[in-house]
Tab-separated table of C-alpha atoms in Angstrom:
chain	number	residue	atom	x	y	z
A	1	MET	CA	42.572	40.234	14.885
A	2	GLN	CA	43.645	37.228	12.799
A	3	ALA	CA	43.763	35.074	15.938
A	4	PHE	CA	40.212	36.206	16.774
A	5	LYS	CA	39.033	35.305	13.249
A	6	ASN	CA	40.611	31.859	13.492
A	7	THR	CA	39.022	31.296	16.899
A	8	PHE	CA	35.632	32.453	15.553
A	9	ARG	CA	35.888	30.131	12.526
A	10	ALA	CA	36.817	27.198	14.751
A	11	ALA	CA	33.900	27.911	17.089
A	12	THR	CA	31.510	28.206	14.133
A	13	ALA	CA	32.758	24.952	12.641
A	14	SER	CA	32.353	23.196	15.977
A	15	LEU	CA	28.811	24.520	16.316
A	16	ALA	CA	27.992	23.289	12.817
A	17	LEU	CA	29.305	19.848	13.656
A	18	ILE	CA	27.257	19.753	16.831
A	19	MET	CA	24.100	20.784	14.948
A	20	ALA	CA	24.773	18.206	12.232
A	21	ALA	CA	25.568	15.394	14.647
A	22	PRO	CA	23.249	12.423	14.358
A	23	VAL	CA	20.370	12.516	16.792
A	24	SER	CA	20.157	9.609	19.210
A	25	ALA	CA	17.072	7.584	19.944
A	26	GLN	CA	16.976	9.126	23.447
A	27	GLU	CA	16.932	12.694	22.046
A	28	TYR	CA	14.346	11.924	19.383
A	29	PRO	CA	11.799	13.386	19.009
A	30	SER	CA	12.175	16.842	20.513
A	31	ARG	CA	9.559	18.501	18.301
A	32	PRO	CA	6.501	17.603	16.198
A	33	VAL	CA	6.794	14.997	13.446
A	34	ARG	CA	4.969	15.326	10.144
A	35	LEU	CA	3.528	12.412	8.225
A	36	ILE	CA	3.135	13.131	4.526
A	37	CYS	CA	-0.043	11.798	2.943
A	38	PRO	CA	0.500	12.051	-0.833
A	39	TYR	CA	-3.241	12.264	-1.523
A	40	ALA	CA	-6.057	14.680	-0.717
A	41	ALA	CA	-7.929	14.487	2.569
A	42	GLY	CA	-10.809	12.069	2.927
A	43	GLY	CA	-9.561	9.009	1.051
A	44	LEU	CA	-8.424	5.648	2.380
A	45	THR	CA	-4.746	6.670	2.558
A	46	ASP	CA	-5.611	9.867	4.425
A	47	ILE	CA	-7.825	8.004	6.917
A	48	LEU	CA	-5.044	5.491	7.542
A	49	ALA	CA	-2.455	8.268	7.891
A	50	ARG	CA	-4.521	10.033	10.560
A	51	THR	CA	-5.071	6.818	12.483
A	52	VAL	CA	-1.356	6.018	12.367
A	53	ALA	CA	-0.442	9.592	13.336
A	54	GLN	CA	-2.668	9.446	16.395
A	55	GLU	CA	-1.093	6.191	17.575
A	56	LEU	CA	2.465	7.307	16.852
A	57	SER	CA	1.931	10.630	18.635
A	58	ARG	CA	0.770	8.797	21.733
A	59	ARG	CA	3.914	6.660	21.735
A	60	LEU	CA	6.439	9.373	20.866
A	61	GLY	CA	5.033	12.011	23.208
A	62	GLN	CA	5.054	14.596	20.415
A	63	PRO	CA	2.387	15.736	17.939
A	64	VAL	CA	2.418	13.824	14.635
A	65	ILE	CA	0.831	16.074	12.043
A	66	VAL	CA	-0.605	14.697	8.793
A	67	GLU	CA	0.315	16.909	5.853
A	68	ASN	CA	-1.628	16.258	2.650
A	69	ARG	CA	0.468	16.866	-0.477
A	70	ALA	CA	-1.667	15.686	-3.371
A	71	GLY	CA	-0.682	15.804	-7.019
A	72	GLY	CA	0.557	13.595	-9.815
A	73	GLY	CA	-1.284	10.553	-8.546
A	74	GLY	CA	0.639	10.714	-5.282
A	75	ILE	CA	4.055	11.093	-6.910
A	76	ALA	CA	4.492	14.782	-5.959
A	77	GLY	CA	4.025	14.171	-2.248
A	78	THR	CA	6.175	11.052	-2.248
A	79	ASP	CA	8.983	12.859	-4.067
A	80	PHE	CA	8.743	15.747	-1.595
A	81	ALA	CA	9.114	13.296	1.287
A	82	ALA	CA	12.093	11.601	-0.378
A	83	LYS	CA	13.927	14.940	-0.543
A	84	ALA	CA	13.070	16.048	3.000
A	85	ALA	CA	15.761	16.362	5.664
A	86	PRO	CA	16.714	12.839	6.847
A	87	ASP	CA	16.229	13.627	10.519
A	88	GLY	CA	13.178	11.519	11.351
A	89	TYR	CA	10.832	14.497	11.450
A	90	THR	CA	9.357	13.876	7.996
A	91	LEU	CA	7.812	10.477	7.271
A	92	THR	CA	5.454	9.398	4.514
A	93	LEU	CA	2.748	6.815	4.026
A	94	ALA	CA	2.798	5.015	0.671
A	95	GLY	CA	0.693	2.285	-0.859
A	96	GLN	CA	1.971	-0.415	-3.173
A	97	GLY	CA	1.452	1.706	-6.271
A	98	LEU	CA	3.693	4.536	-5.099
A	99	ALA	CA	6.194	2.251	-3.379
A	100	SER	CA	6.555	-0.539	-5.935
A	101	VAL	CA	4.310	-0.650	-9.035
A	102	ASN	CA	5.109	2.855	-10.286
A	103	THR	CA	8.731	1.881	-10.830
A	104	SER	CA	7.574	-0.159	-13.843
A	105	LEU	CA	4.916	2.268	-15.091
A	106	TYR	CA	6.859	5.546	-15.110
A	107	PRO	CA	10.127	5.631	-17.078
A	108	HIS	CA	11.294	8.797	-15.294
A	109	LEU	CA	9.971	8.470	-11.763
A	110	PRO	CA	11.668	11.193	-9.643
A	111	TYR	CA	12.362	8.851	-6.742
A	112	ASP	CA	13.423	5.257	-6.197
A	113	THR	CA	11.785	3.715	-3.152
A	114	LEU	CA	14.667	1.518	-2.025
A	115	ARG	CA	17.346	4.074	-2.914
A	116	ASP	CA	15.734	7.258	-1.596
A	117	PHE	CA	13.804	5.896	1.376
A	118	LYS	CA	14.422	3.766	4.424
A	119	PRO	CA	11.344	1.559	4.922
A	120	LEU	CA	10.213	1.608	8.541
A	121	SER	CA	7.212	-0.718	8.574
A	122	GLN	CA	4.457	-2.314	6.568
A	123	ILE	CA	1.743	-0.871	8.739
A	124	ALA	CA	-1.415	-2.288	7.138
A	125	LYS	CA	-2.773	-4.429	4.328
A	126	PHE	CA	-6.138	-4.836	2.690
A	127	SER	CA	-7.548	-7.992	1.179
A	128	LEU	CA	-9.121	-8.275	-2.227
A	129	VAL	CA	-12.064	-10.504	-3.010
A	130	LEU	CA	-13.090	-11.960	-6.360
A	131	VAL	CA	-16.733	-10.974	-6.808
A	132	GLY	CA	-19.439	-11.511	-9.395
A	133	HIS	CA	-23.144	-10.951	-9.976
A	134	PRO	CA	-25.187	-13.229	-7.654
A	135	GLN	CA	-27.282	-14.667	-10.502
A	136	ARG	CA	-24.763	-14.627	-13.341
A	137	ALA	CA	-21.376	-15.367	-11.790
A	138	PRO	CA	-20.070	-18.930	-11.334
A	139	GLU	CA	-20.221	-20.134	-7.761
A	140	SER	CA	-16.579	-21.210	-7.580
A	141	VAL	CA	-13.176	-20.241	-8.949
A	142	SER	CA	-12.894	-23.530	-10.817
A	143	ASP	CA	-16.249	-22.893	-12.529
A	144	LEU	CA	-15.132	-19.401	-13.536
A	145	ILE	CA	-11.868	-20.724	-14.968
A	146	ARG	CA	-13.673	-23.507	-16.821
A	147	LEU	CA	-16.163	-21.044	-18.341
A	148	ALA	CA	-13.432	-18.580	-19.330
A	149	ARG	CA	-11.349	-21.280	-21.021
A	150	LYS	CA	-14.379	-22.585	-22.888
A	151	ASN	CA	-15.321	-19.100	-24.127
A	152	PRO	CA	-12.163	-16.969	-24.533
A	153	ASP	CA	-12.751	-13.193	-24.415
A	154	SER	CA	-16.454	-13.701	-23.690
A	155	LEU	CA	-16.172	-12.727	-20.016
A	156	SER	CA	-15.407	-9.197	-18.883
A	157	TYR	CA	-13.960	-7.839	-15.673
A	158	GLY	CA	-13.941	-4.370	-14.187
A	159	SER	CA	-11.355	-2.379	-12.292
A	160	ALA	CA	-10.818	1.017	-10.700
A	161	GLY	CA	-8.703	1.978	-13.713
A	162	ASN	CA	-5.634	0.916	-15.660
A	163	ALA	CA	-2.785	-0.239	-13.393
A	164	SER	CA	-5.028	-0.150	-10.320
A	165	THR	CA	-4.649	-2.913	-7.756
A	166	ALA	CA	-7.793	-4.595	-9.096
A	167	HIS	CA	-6.474	-4.486	-12.672
A	168	LEU	CA	-3.069	-5.869	-11.707
A	169	ALA	CA	-4.650	-8.619	-9.623
A	170	MET	CA	-6.877	-9.832	-12.450
A	171	GLU	CA	-4.077	-9.675	-15.016
A	172	MET	CA	-1.990	-11.828	-12.708
A	173	PHE	CA	-4.956	-14.178	-12.270
A	174	LYS	CA	-5.256	-14.440	-16.062
A	175	GLU	CA	-1.560	-15.185	-16.472
A	176	HIS	CA	-1.597	-17.676	-13.616
A	177	ASN	CA	-4.486	-19.646	-15.090
A	178	GLY	CA	-4.023	-19.110	-18.839
A	179	LEU	CA	-7.207	-17.100	-19.344
A	180	SER	CA	-8.330	-14.440	-21.804
A	181	LEU	CA	-10.741	-11.913	-20.291
A	182	LEU	CA	-11.891	-8.476	-21.432
A	183	HIS	CA	-10.785	-5.595	-19.198
A	184	VAL	CA	-13.240	-2.726	-18.655
A	185	PRO	CA	-11.606	0.085	-16.641
A	186	PHE	CA	-13.648	2.613	-14.676
A	187	LYS	CA	-12.867	5.800	-12.797
A	188	GLY	CA	-12.790	4.326	-9.329
A	189	GLU	CA	-13.865	1.140	-7.631
A	190	SER	CA	-17.392	2.333	-6.807
A	191	ALA	CA	-18.236	2.877	-10.466
A	192	ALA	CA	-16.975	-0.593	-11.383
A	193	LEU	CA	-18.926	-2.214	-8.556
A	194	MET	CA	-22.156	-0.525	-9.649
A	195	GLU	CA	-21.700	-1.874	-13.172
A	196	LEU	CA	-21.096	-5.337	-11.738
A	197	VAL	CA	-24.247	-5.113	-9.615
A	198	ALA	CA	-26.149	-4.069	-12.743
A	199	GLY	CA	-24.797	-7.118	-14.585
A	200	ARG	CA	-22.955	-5.168	-17.281
A	201	ILE	CA	-19.614	-6.780	-16.425
A	202	ASP	CA	-18.994	-10.318	-15.188
A	203	SER	CA	-16.489	-10.124	-12.354
A	204	MET	CA	-13.709	-8.136	-10.710
A	205	PHE	CA	-11.294	-8.087	-7.824
A	206	ALA	CA	-12.620	-5.597	-5.276
A	207	THR	CA	-11.382	-4.430	-1.915
A	208	VAL	CA	-13.147	-6.135	0.957
A	209	GLY	CA	-13.888	-2.774	2.541
A	210	GLY	CA	-15.401	-1.345	-0.647
A	211	SER	CA	-17.545	-4.368	-1.500
A	212	LEU	CA	-18.531	-5.708	1.925
A	213	ALA	CA	-21.946	-4.016	2.147
A	214	LEU	CA	-22.893	-5.208	-1.355
A	215	ILE	CA	-21.816	-8.767	-0.535
A	216	ARG	CA	-23.696	-8.834	2.755
A	217	GLY	CA	-26.721	-7.295	1.031
A	218	GLY	CA	-26.796	-10.096	-1.535
A	219	LYS	CA	-26.018	-7.799	-4.469
A	220	LEU	CA	-22.629	-9.416	-5.134
A	221	ARG	CA	-21.329	-12.970	-4.837
A	222	ALA	CA	-17.984	-13.354	-3.080
A	223	ILE	CA	-16.080	-16.168	-4.779
A	224	ALA	CA	-12.595	-16.269	-3.234
A	225	ILE	CA	-9.956	-14.267	-1.346
A	226	PRO	CA	-6.459	-14.148	-2.940
A	227	ASP	CA	-4.635	-14.084	0.397
A	228	ASP	CA	-2.856	-16.423	2.815
A	229	ALA	CA	-5.804	-16.658	5.170
A	230	ARG	CA	-9.509	-15.995	5.185
A	231	ASN	CA	-10.541	-12.434	5.855
A	232	PRO	CA	-12.265	-12.004	9.236
A	233	LEU	CA	-14.930	-9.812	7.620
A	234	LEU	CA	-15.757	-12.576	5.117
A	235	ALA	CA	-14.938	-15.644	7.161
A	236	ASP	CA	-17.089	-17.952	5.023
A	237	VAL	CA	-15.316	-17.061	1.768
A	238	PRO	CA	-12.464	-19.465	0.855
A	239	THR	CA	-8.938	-18.426	-0.020
A	240	MET	CA	-7.665	-19.141	-3.524
A	241	ARG	CA	-5.612	-22.009	-2.137
A	242	GLU	CA	-8.684	-23.503	-0.510
A	243	ALA	CA	-10.454	-23.112	-3.853
A	244	GLY	CA	-7.718	-25.129	-5.570
A	245	ILE	CA	-5.518	-22.303	-6.932
A	246	GLU	CA	-1.989	-22.623	-5.571
A	247	ASP	CA	0.587	-19.829	-5.336
A	248	PHE	CA	-1.800	-16.973	-6.046
A	249	ASN	CA	-1.619	-14.284	-3.409
A	250	VAL	CA	-2.436	-10.628	-4.105
A	251	PHE	CA	-3.267	-7.946	-1.562
A	252	GLY	CA	-2.912	-4.211	-1.147
A	253	TRP	CA	-0.526	-2.751	1.405
A	254	PHE	CA	0.793	0.427	2.994
A	255	VAL	CA	4.269	1.200	4.278
A	256	VAL	CA	5.726	4.027	6.336
A	257	LEU	CA	8.937	5.438	4.880
A	258	ALA	CA	11.631	7.868	6.012
A	259	PRO	CA	14.288	9.589	3.864
A	260	ALA	CA	17.142	7.185	3.154
A	261	ASN	CA	19.819	8.734	5.366
A	262	VAL	CA	17.762	8.970	8.547
A	263	PRO	CA	20.007	8.145	11.538
A	264	GLN	CA	19.883	4.444	12.346
A	265	PRO	CA	18.977	4.954	16.033
A	266	VAL	CA	15.948	7.000	14.941
A	267	ALA	CA	14.948	4.404	12.330
A	268	ASP	CA	15.260	1.683	14.973
A	269	ARG	CA	13.121	3.666	17.406
A	270	LEU	CA	10.423	4.298	14.812
A	271	GLY	CA	10.502	0.709	13.627
A	272	LYS	CA	9.970	-0.465	17.188
A	273	GLU	CA	7.032	1.912	17.629
A	274	PHE	CA	5.359	0.836	14.398
A	275	MET	CA	5.688	-2.812	15.334
A	276	ALA	CA	3.994	-2.002	18.630
A	277	ILE	CA	1.249	-0.052	16.855
A	278	GLY	CA	0.594	-3.006	14.551
A	279	SER	CA	-0.101	-5.277	17.504
A	280	ASP	CA	-2.148	-2.736	19.473
A	281	PRO	CA	-5.743	-4.009	19.950
A	282	GLY	CA	-7.258	-0.571	19.410
A	283	PHE	CA	-5.364	-0.023	16.171
A	284	ARG	CA	-6.195	-3.508	14.944
A	285	LYS	CA	-9.874	-2.880	15.634
A	286	ALA	CA	-9.751	0.488	13.833
A	287	MET	CA	-8.155	-1.135	10.798
A	288	LEU	CA	-10.720	-3.925	10.698
A	289	GLU	CA	-13.555	-1.389	10.830
A	290	ARG	CA	-12.076	0.189	7.693
A	291	GLY	CA	-11.698	-3.088	5.844
A	292	MET	CA	-7.972	-3.363	6.512
A	293	GLN	CA	-5.703	-5.471	8.681
A	294	ALA	CA	-2.949	-4.134	10.923
A	295	VAL	CA	0.555	-5.455	10.264
A	296	GLY	CA	3.402	-3.568	11.946
A	297	SER	CA	6.397	-5.320	10.376
A	298	SER	CA	10.045	-4.583	11.127
A	299	PRO	CA	12.084	-2.232	8.869
A	300	ALA	CA	13.962	-5.220	7.415
A	301	GLU	CA	10.729	-7.064	6.667
A	302	ALA	CA	9.236	-3.960	5.057
A	303	ALA	CA	12.282	-3.460	2.828
A	304	GLN	CA	12.259	-7.110	1.786
A	305	MET	CA	8.568	-6.955	0.931
A	306	ILE	CA	8.947	-3.811	-1.177
A	307	LYS	CA	11.840	-5.351	-3.090
A	308	LYS	CA	9.892	-8.556	-3.724
A	309	GLU	CA	6.715	-6.744	-4.765
A	310	THR	CA	8.613	-4.366	-7.058
A	311	GLY	CA	10.139	-7.292	-8.945
A	312	ARG	CA	6.864	-9.166	-9.055
A	313	TRP	CA	4.876	-6.317	-10.615
A	314	ALA	CA	7.719	-5.363	-12.944
A	315	ALA	CA	7.625	-8.869	-14.421
A	316	LEU	CA	3.847	-8.668	-14.910
A	317	VAL	CA	3.952	-5.203	-16.487
A	318	LYS	CA	6.693	-6.301	-18.882
A	319	LYS	CA	4.848	-9.466	-19.862
A	320	THR	CA	1.400	-7.940	-20.307
A	321	GLY	CA	2.218	-4.424	-21.455
A	322	ILE	CA	0.030	-2.826	-18.775
A	323	ALA	CA	0.160	0.963	-19.074
A	324	LEU	CA	-1.466	3.970	-17.483
A	325	ASP	CA	-4.359	5.814	-19.122
């Protein structure tokens, strides 16, 4: 009987080891993959997640199911994904707030992006554009800076809320150029844009996708793009560098993450697929239609970017005292 028990234990232990053995890239995936969207359905992150899921499913030969886990401004879903089994079957899509800025805004964030996740790819980015009222706003960045320096605290700017991308971008613009502007936060970008159109605020950084129709309709003046290159949707709008402002580059971005201990062969496979997705003409067209640009970076490039961005925003938050509502 004892010999049978020992044999049974040995067989059980061997089975456990087999089940726990790292999956190879050839074996993966053998079942559906879920992509956590940490926000409710219908928003920009959800739309991007579903587009990415469709492309990834086509390449993996398995369904990729978007699972919306909203709550806590995206923190609940991101934390859930961080604690998921590190087998490559649970991924998450995170924007710069969840992946980098929140580290400086929340003293007790339940996850650490670079500790608890393995970045797989920066999959997309979205440009911002400095906009103003067509009759009231200066025509150039240099004119805006000159006016702001001449009349400190006389010019106001809007944002989608405290610590939003638009708020952070303008605070960095202020620090970069030694300006003093009045911040007026709103509940969402649309509300801020409507106040700008009405002339009740002077300027703001807006997403190209969210402001494009107003710019093309002549209701807003596009002044400059704080990015490396001109945006194809606003090809006649200069970059900040072209406008005479050096070393000022701010854009929004999204990364795909997996739990930190995902097997390296699986991470390599996924990284390869995301790089291919980023260069796919159909995906690039879909992103452009939504006011975004496809990227598809390597895992190493994604990790480096997150680390750089986390330090960059931490320095700004510390210097300016930016806080959440």
